[in-house]
């Protein structure tokens, strides 16, 4: 049994989600190989080789893989993957984009966003916005799986000494091309990896008022998130959205400010260790999942909280 | 240009679902069903392409029980020209659905296929990508903007760190994200007119597609409930609890 893990990276840095994915691979058992597909991604391959528990790193360095277009990367993964028992990728926008294409090419069903490994062929995953947990068994020759990072504690990034092997295969389907990208810049911790997350909802009233949350987040070294209502109203960019259709987080502390707590939002944060809700409506559903609830006007409570820390 | 839109009948997003006592699945008896919200966005985008004169015909397809005709009629009322139902009473996997859609794509030869990025019941986020693989078409997933020009389509995609734009050769597959558009409501006259629009019913057998699956759902459980929390009276009490009781700050 050998597991192939697709590395999540930007050609320069290995993303932390890869460590959670390797952790899921460790639970499955067997040798673990990591595939780095990109362009000029040598440093990423070296970082992957140092991950504890990784036996081999495959580096497919080619212009066709520069932006990890699924039309080009999926045939590579499908070709390499035939020799493996499992193919795993993080359930990031990249992993979700590429892996189903791989599964279809291998003619197997995929299992999306697993949160636990029961055995080498049985996994648990949330369905219906996290309102039910399904146990799914796969009898596919190659099991194709995306891993929800918050379900697995990351393995150590150091301690391994795997060999890096170059993969020559170059697939360029020629049906898609990268035009450009616009990435949001932030000095705060990455939302999905942060230990503390402070999120705002419609109750913030406008984008300018998020400054209260940024001040609180800076005191706590926290990441800032948002509900769909806050994103749709244009208060903050959409990559801050926490929920079924946004990011899934499970920090030590999640502070929900001015968020009512719709099931779609809860799906993204209800596995947080401690949940604090600050809302002036004491009937808001968020109080049903909050460990500590404070019924108060957020424009008074949040600055007071920032001052008290 | 012919546009094909796939829609799924799912439990309404406002319903709080319950797991069945025998852990065989989720109880969907007497529960309100609707069109999956991402599919509504897909239909809306197709209708807008038609209003811009880019799309000439919109075909809407659903794969599921005969009751999915309701969702197809809704799509027809929103502006689709005709509908296809591939009737199957079984719970199909994304791969089976993708294979059935591939058969419909082969039959209809659309230039653009629009799907939602995920269905809110299975939360798989797979079908569009799988259809793209089976058809050997380019895929523009999680689209927040779609611009057709000549024989290609530029798709702006929502990615983890922000947005990315890719250009795909037509025919291509697009899956919709929430911010692509704001779906319209069907007007009463259009709902009446939709009843007269053509709706073809097919079966997986007629399309020559096997819906066998490599996955099996062993059981479905309710998630672990969170223990009830407490309400604090002041910010000072909250800080004290977080420091000394929860020990998270």
XYZ file of C-alpha atoms in Angstrom:
558
model
C 0.000 0.000 0.000
C 1.448 3.348 -1.042
C -0.242 6.703 -0.686
C 0.350 9.599 -3.086
C -0.168 13.039 -1.543
C -0.517 16.023 -3.878
C 1.449 18.949 -2.425
C -0.359 22.266 -2.033
C 1.995 25.105 -2.973
C 2.516 28.305 -4.969
C 5.812 27.208 -6.635
C 7.748 28.905 -3.803
C 6.325 27.764 -0.462
C 4.762 24.492 0.624
C 1.312 25.271 2.091
C 0.635 24.044 5.668
C -2.488 22.132 4.473
C -0.058 19.596 2.981
C 1.023 18.626 6.517
C -2.580 17.854 7.517
C -3.005 15.799 4.348
C 0.148 13.808 5.133
C -1.301 13.246 8.635
C -4.348 11.598 7.029
C -2.000 9.486 4.890
C -0.161 8.353 8.047
C -3.493 7.147 9.470
C -4.167 5.145 6.291
C -0.731 3.505 6.594
C 1.877 2.367 4.069
C 4.581 4.385 2.322
C 3.861 8.031 1.635
C 4.999 9.757 -1.541
C 4.446 13.463 -2.224
C 3.947 14.881 -5.717
C 5.003 18.472 -6.349
C 3.693 19.612 -9.734
C 4.670 23.121 -10.705
C 7.268 25.268 -12.382
C 10.499 26.234 -10.627
C 9.185 24.423 -7.565
C 12.510 22.876 -6.444
C 12.367 24.599 -3.050
C 8.866 23.190 -2.484
C 10.129 19.678 -3.240
C 12.984 20.148 -0.758
C 10.530 21.290 1.910
C 8.295 18.291 1.139
C 11.287 15.942 1.507
C 11.762 17.172 5.075
C 8.201 16.329 6.181
C 8.268 13.629 8.848
C 7.048 10.299 7.465
C 7.454 11.040 3.749
C 9.360 8.295 1.876
C 9.753 9.913 -1.550
C 9.067 13.190 -3.308
C 8.188 13.329 -6.993
C 8.915 16.646 -8.669
C 7.149 17.340 -11.963
C 8.663 20.639 -13.031
C 7.236 21.917 -16.274
C 5.813 25.133 -17.727
C 2.513 23.300 -18.285
C 2.095 22.916 -14.510
C 3.040 26.508 -13.606
C -0.460 27.479 -12.457
C -1.656 23.946 -11.735
C -4.322 24.050 -14.398
C -6.399 20.897 -13.852
C -6.514 20.109 -17.585
C -2.727 19.573 -17.446
C -2.131 18.384 -13.876
C -4.981 15.835 -13.685
C -3.597 13.617 -16.495
C -0.209 13.645 -14.732
C -1.735 12.633 -11.395
C -3.958 10.003 -13.034
C -0.964 8.501 -14.854
C 1.274 8.433 -11.766
C -1.623 7.499 -9.495
C -2.366 4.172 -11.170
C 0.442 2.599 -9.149
C -0.919 3.821 -5.795
C -3.572 2.583 -3.403
C -4.674 6.114 -2.435
C -4.377 9.593 -3.910
C -4.880 12.389 -1.384
C -5.080 16.150 -1.728
C -6.049 18.896 0.676
C -9.634 20.123 0.280
C -8.392 23.557 -0.823
C -9.613 25.338 -3.940
C -6.730 23.666 -5.809
C -7.378 20.178 -4.471
C -11.115 20.453 -5.121
C -10.414 21.667 -8.643
C -7.980 18.938 -9.657
C -8.862 15.741 -7.822
C -12.384 15.001 -9.164
C -10.894 15.291 -12.642
C -8.311 12.684 -11.634
C -10.985 10.395 -10.184
C -13.062 10.523 -13.373
C -9.986 9.745 -15.464
C -9.349 6.712 -13.252
C -13.086 5.823 -13.423
C -13.551 5.788 -9.628
C -15.796 7.694 -7.244
C -14.093 10.309 -5.109
C -14.566 10.846 -1.385
C -14.582 14.576 -0.600
C -13.452 16.344 2.576
C -12.837 13.423 4.908
C -12.590 14.330 8.593
C -11.391 10.939 9.834
C -9.823 7.691 8.672
C -11.650 4.629 10.071
C -9.553 2.131 8.117
C -7.653 2.019 4.818
C -10.944 1.893 2.890
C -13.441 3.583 5.235
C -13.694 7.288 5.966
C -15.998 9.801 7.616
C -17.162 12.990 5.960
C -19.758 15.649 6.753
C -22.822 16.051 4.514
C -25.795 18.477 4.561
C -23.626 21.406 5.711
C -22.199 19.343 8.549
C -25.617 18.364 9.932
C -24.857 14.683 9.342
C -21.683 12.615 9.264
C -21.500 9.862 6.644
C -19.235 6.832 6.925
C -18.193 5.908 3.389
C -16.440 2.769 2.211
C -14.587 2.579 -1.087
C -13.724 -0.562 -3.023
C -11.947 1.389 -5.775
C -8.520 0.103 -6.836
C -7.214 3.628 -6.326
C -9.007 5.588 -3.624
C -9.199 9.264 -4.530
C -9.782 11.479 -1.496
C -9.689 15.126 -0.467
C -8.826 15.852 3.157
C -10.394 18.546 5.329
C -7.344 20.051 7.033
C -9.152 20.842 10.290
C -9.901 17.134 10.795
C -6.229 16.179 11.164
C -3.420 17.582 13.294
C -0.469 18.438 11.031
C 2.628 16.219 11.007
C 6.039 17.775 11.745
C 7.439 19.815 8.872
C 10.979 18.723 9.813
C 12.628 15.408 10.559
C 12.238 13.575 7.260
C 14.925 13.049 4.625
C 13.142 11.724 1.548
C 14.794 11.514 -1.845
C 13.541 13.874 -4.544
C 12.928 12.209 -7.900
C 12.248 14.158 -11.072
C 9.211 13.174 -13.141
C 9.671 13.865 -16.843
C 6.053 13.469 -17.962
C 4.683 16.685 -19.450
C 0.984 16.919 -20.192
C -0.302 20.011 -21.931
C -3.886 19.580 -23.033
C -3.780 22.956 -24.768
C -7.410 23.752 -23.935
C -6.865 26.194 -21.071
C -4.516 29.003 -20.149
C -3.794 31.171 -17.136
C -4.690 34.841 -17.606
C -3.970 36.407 -14.229
C -4.733 36.479 -10.560
C -5.472 38.955 -7.819
C -4.487 37.850 -4.342
C -5.655 39.618 -1.217
C -2.728 40.827 0.903
C -2.796 40.314 4.633
C -0.274 40.469 7.478
C -2.511 38.494 9.816
C -2.321 34.712 10.202
C -3.902 32.614 7.478
C -7.581 32.011 8.283
C -7.598 28.207 8.098
C -4.397 27.864 10.159
C -5.014 30.520 12.835
C -5.355 29.539 16.512
C -7.831 32.352 17.103
C -10.362 33.676 14.592
C -12.461 36.821 14.999
C -15.387 36.942 12.561
C -17.895 39.642 11.731
C -21.317 39.451 10.158
C -24.094 41.686 8.939
C -24.194 43.300 12.376
C -20.953 45.125 11.560
C -23.108 47.403 9.334
C -20.281 48.460 6.995
C -16.731 47.662 5.925
C -15.236 50.528 7.900
C -16.548 49.056 11.172
C -14.408 45.967 10.624
C -11.572 48.117 12.037
C -12.934 47.200 15.490
C -12.402 43.516 14.649
C -8.940 44.142 13.177
C -7.926 45.896 16.405
C -9.197 42.968 18.471
C -7.560 40.446 16.103
C -4.215 42.234 16.372
C -4.359 42.055 20.179
C -4.980 38.293 19.972
C -2.721 37.555 16.951
C -5.919 36.270 15.373
C -7.144 35.930 11.801
C -10.257 37.800 10.693
C -13.164 35.995 9.063
C -16.662 36.919 7.965
C -20.098 35.500 7.336
C -21.592 35.341 3.861
C -23.844 38.286 4.715
C -20.804 40.487 5.399
C -19.108 39.342 2.191
C -22.194 39.768 0.011
C -22.734 43.241 1.442
C -19.208 44.084 0.290
C -17.804 44.754 3.792
C -14.814 42.440 3.210
C -13.361 40.342 0.337
C -14.838 36.880 -0.242
C -11.713 34.939 0.731
C -12.569 35.794 4.354
C -15.849 33.882 4.208
C -16.258 31.117 6.768
C -18.954 28.516 6.091
C -20.237 25.682 3.938
C -19.278 27.529 0.767
C -16.293 29.386 2.190
C -13.455 28.270 4.418
C -13.709 25.616 7.126
C -11.926 26.581 10.341
C -11.472 24.854 13.696
C -9.382 27.216 15.828
C -8.891 27.110 19.595
C -11.070 30.195 19.930
C -13.688 31.521 17.502
C -15.259 34.882 18.292
C -18.440 35.531 16.284
C -19.425 39.189 16.304
C -22.748 40.333 14.877
C -23.314 36.919 13.252
C -26.768 35.342 13.625
C -25.503 31.790 13.094
C -27.195 30.376 9.976
C -26.521 26.643 9.433
C -24.347 27.484 6.422
C -22.057 29.559 8.660
C -22.036 27.019 11.498
C -20.872 24.380 8.982
C -17.603 26.289 8.720
C -16.784 26.839 12.383
C -18.696 24.565 14.749
C -15.669 22.332 15.350
C -13.849 25.233 17.005
C -12.725 24.375 20.536
C -14.266 27.402 22.225
C -16.905 29.587 20.569
C -17.729 33.081 21.824
C -20.732 34.958 20.472
C -21.313 38.680 20.817
C -24.743 39.659 19.537
C -27.444 42.056 20.666
C -30.237 39.620 19.718
C -30.432 37.084 22.522
C -32.562 34.800 20.321
C -29.822 34.508 17.656
C -29.111 30.820 16.834
C -25.372 31.411 17.324
C -25.976 31.297 21.106
C -26.999 27.620 20.773
C -23.437 26.647 19.822
C -21.541 29.314 21.765
C -19.643 28.279 24.902
C -19.745 31.885 26.082
C -22.396 34.267 24.900
C -22.544 37.980 25.527
C -25.776 39.802 24.706
C -24.516 43.311 24.017
C -24.070 46.000 21.390
C -20.925 44.973 19.557
C -19.865 48.609 19.055
C -19.481 48.894 22.824
C -18.437 45.330 23.669
C -15.702 44.845 21.064
C -13.647 47.983 21.887
C -14.104 47.188 25.587
C -12.859 43.644 24.983
C -9.866 44.929 23.000
C -9.071 47.315 25.828
C -9.337 44.596 28.468
C -6.763 42.326 26.792
C -24.471 29.016 -28.964
C -26.213 26.182 -27.172
C -25.912 26.197 -23.377
C -26.641 23.174 -21.196
C -27.404 23.731 -17.498
C -27.531 20.931 -14.937
C -29.839 21.340 -11.934
C -30.347 19.179 -8.856
C -33.369 18.719 -6.626
C -32.180 18.962 -3.025
C -33.585 19.571 0.418
C -34.315 23.289 0.820
C -31.332 25.111 2.312
C -33.396 26.485 5.203
C -34.448 23.039 6.420
C -32.651 21.701 9.469
C -32.236 18.066 8.474
C -32.506 15.111 10.851
C -30.642 11.856 10.680
C -32.881 8.741 10.583
C -32.987 6.666 13.763
C -31.605 3.585 11.965
C -28.585 5.593 10.697
C -29.396 4.718 7.080
C -29.501 8.315 5.956
C -31.178 11.674 6.375
C -34.951 11.836 6.761
C -36.312 13.507 3.623
C -39.957 12.454 4.013
C -42.277 15.500 3.996
C -39.360 17.910 3.816
C -39.433 20.922 1.513
C -37.334 20.340 -1.611
C -35.936 23.033 -3.918
C -33.465 23.656 -6.671
C -29.903 23.596 -5.301
C -28.897 27.274 -4.772
C -25.752 26.974 -6.914
C -27.868 25.513 -9.744
C -30.169 28.565 -9.575
C -27.079 30.698 -10.169
C -26.156 28.473 -13.130
C -29.621 28.896 -14.690
C -29.464 32.658 -14.136
C -26.067 32.905 -15.852
C -27.358 30.979 -18.881
C -30.422 33.226 -19.095
C -28.196 36.327 -18.940
C -26.034 34.910 -21.756
C -29.198 34.512 -23.809
C -30.316 38.048 -23.014
C -26.926 39.302 -24.234
C -27.473 37.446 -27.506
C -24.626 34.999 -26.849
C -26.695 31.922 -26.048
C -29.324 30.888 -28.593
C -30.835 27.936 -26.763
C -30.797 26.883 -23.101
C -31.350 23.240 -22.287
C -31.776 22.357 -18.635
C -31.111 18.832 -17.455
C -31.693 17.082 -14.156
C -30.826 13.588 -13.048
C -32.971 12.152 -10.308
C -36.474 11.052 -9.344
C -39.561 11.958 -11.390
C -40.322 14.703 -8.849
C -37.231 16.564 -10.154
C -39.581 17.680 -12.962
C -40.659 20.436 -10.527
C -37.149 21.868 -10.529
C -36.934 21.573 -14.312
C -40.230 23.483 -14.641
C -38.798 26.150 -12.347
C -35.765 26.458 -14.625
C -38.065 26.674 -17.667
C -40.007 29.442 -15.925
C -36.733 31.292 -15.352
C -35.946 31.246 -19.072
C -34.654 27.822 -20.165
C -36.066 26.677 -23.519
C -36.457 22.944 -22.963
C -35.721 20.324 -20.357
C -34.380 16.802 -20.092
C -34.918 14.543 -17.088
C -32.768 11.473 -16.751
C -34.966 9.543 -14.383
C -33.352 7.423 -11.714
C -34.808 6.583 -8.329
C -31.420 5.564 -6.924
C -29.069 7.840 -5.057
C -26.375 8.360 -7.672
C -22.746 9.287 -7.053
C -21.144 12.307 -8.699
C -19.284 10.059 -11.137
C -22.519 8.361 -12.247
C -24.154 11.766 -12.698
C -21.124 13.007 -14.649
C -21.335 9.971 -16.963
C -25.048 10.572 -17.562
C -24.389 14.253 -18.243
C -21.614 13.254 -20.654
C -24.157 11.171 -22.591
C -26.490 14.186 -22.719
C -23.591 16.426 -23.811
C -22.748 13.979 -26.618
C -26.375 14.045 -27.741
C -26.937 17.800 -27.536
C -23.433 19.125 -28.351
C -23.633 22.339 -26.273
C -20.792 24.878 -26.458
C -21.018 25.644 -22.764
C -22.174 23.544 -19.820
C -22.935 25.355 -16.562
C -23.296 23.548 -13.238
C -23.310 24.638 -9.616
C -20.025 24.216 -7.758
C -21.569 21.819 -5.241
C -24.908 20.436 -4.133
C -25.848 21.373 -0.586
C -26.920 17.809 0.277
C -23.881 15.685 -0.589
C -21.448 18.646 -0.451
C -19.222 16.770 -2.913
C -18.046 19.480 -5.305
C -17.104 16.892 -7.966
C -19.623 16.610 -10.816
C -18.492 19.567 -12.969
C -14.844 18.570 -12.781
C -15.696 14.935 -13.566
C -17.835 15.923 -16.547
C -14.968 18.092 -17.806
C -12.582 15.131 -17.519
C -14.944 12.709 -19.289
C -15.627 15.213 -22.100
C -11.957 16.305 -22.312
C -13.139 19.924 -22.002
C -11.539 22.742 -20.041
C -13.080 23.577 -16.668
C -13.708 26.945 -15.024
C -14.704 26.011 -11.478
C -15.988 28.318 -8.697
C -16.744 31.031 -11.264
C -17.502 34.585 -10.140
C -17.409 36.020 -13.688
C -17.915 34.440 -17.115
C -17.131 36.230 -20.386
C -17.587 34.497 -23.720
C -15.654 35.936 -26.663
C -15.345 34.136 -29.989
C -14.322 30.534 -29.475
C -13.148 30.923 -25.883
C -14.489 31.827 -22.463
C -12.678 33.793 -19.751
C -13.647 32.598 -16.283
C -12.727 34.458 -13.097
C -12.545 31.913 -10.298
C -12.749 32.291 -6.533
C -9.616 30.705 -5.088
C -8.339 30.489 -1.501
C -6.192 33.632 -1.604
C -8.387 35.769 -3.887
C -9.347 35.474 -7.553
C -7.818 33.856 -10.634
C -8.759 34.232 -14.285
C -8.349 31.437 -16.813
C -9.179 31.271 -20.501
C -10.801 28.089 -21.829
C -11.383 26.908 -25.373
C -15.031 26.228 -26.143
C -16.745 23.882 -25.580
C -16.077 24.192 -21.854
C -17.503 23.451 -18.420
C -18.204 26.196 -15.865
C -19.246 25.680 -12.235
C -20.812 28.594 -10.411
C -19.849 30.193 -7.128
C -22.183 32.276 -4.991
C -21.071 35.640 -6.244
C -21.485 34.979 -9.966
C -24.940 36.587 -9.988
C -28.176 37.183 -8.095
C -30.800 34.730 -9.414
C -34.169 36.197 -10.430
C -37.597 34.976 -9.367
C -39.984 33.305 -11.773
C -43.026 35.450 -12.586
C -46.501 33.906 -12.565
C -47.035 34.289 -16.356
C -43.651 32.617 -16.943
C -44.555 29.780 -14.583
C -47.715 29.243 -16.655
C -45.776 29.372 -19.936
C -43.195 26.925 -18.573
C -45.870 24.257 -18.316
C -46.075 24.192 -22.126
C -42.332 23.976 -22.780
C -40.950 20.568 -23.867
C -39.665 18.168 -21.208
C -38.066 14.942 -22.397
C -37.683 11.987 -20.019
C -34.782 9.564 -20.517
C -33.338 6.709 -18.486
C -29.729 5.724 -17.767
C -30.348 2.519 -19.749
C -31.553 4.453 -22.787
C -28.366 6.524 -22.603
C -26.305 3.345 -22.262
C -24.683 4.446 -19.015
C -23.875 2.194 -16.073
C -24.390 3.904 -12.724
C -22.419 1.325 -10.708
C -20.415 2.868 -7.902
C -17.131 2.172 -6.112
C -18.417 3.937 -2.981
C -20.868 2.715 -0.399
C -22.377 4.724 2.455
C -22.112 2.491 5.513
C -24.000 4.735 7.912
C -25.076 8.295 8.558
C -24.924 9.752 12.070
C -25.798 13.019 13.717
C -22.708 15.098 14.501
C -21.564 15.261 18.101
C -23.640 17.860 19.893
C -21.863 20.751 21.584
C -22.532 20.996 25.279
C -24.646 23.963 26.229
C -22.731 27.131 26.910
C -23.379 29.954 29.311
C -24.266 33.597 28.896
C -21.872 36.038 30.519
C -23.029 39.395 31.844
C -20.088 41.610 30.980
C -16.915 41.878 28.920
C -14.886 41.571 32.135
C -16.573 38.255 32.965
C -15.977 37.041 29.391
C -12.248 37.842 29.588
C -12.010 36.164 33.002
C -13.710 32.983 31.687
C -11.539 32.843 28.563
C -8.374 33.274 30.621
C -9.122 31.050 33.606
C -11.834 28.583 32.580
C -11.288 27.928 28.872
C -7.602 28.968 28.998
C -7.593 30.007 25.331
C -6.108 33.490 25.690
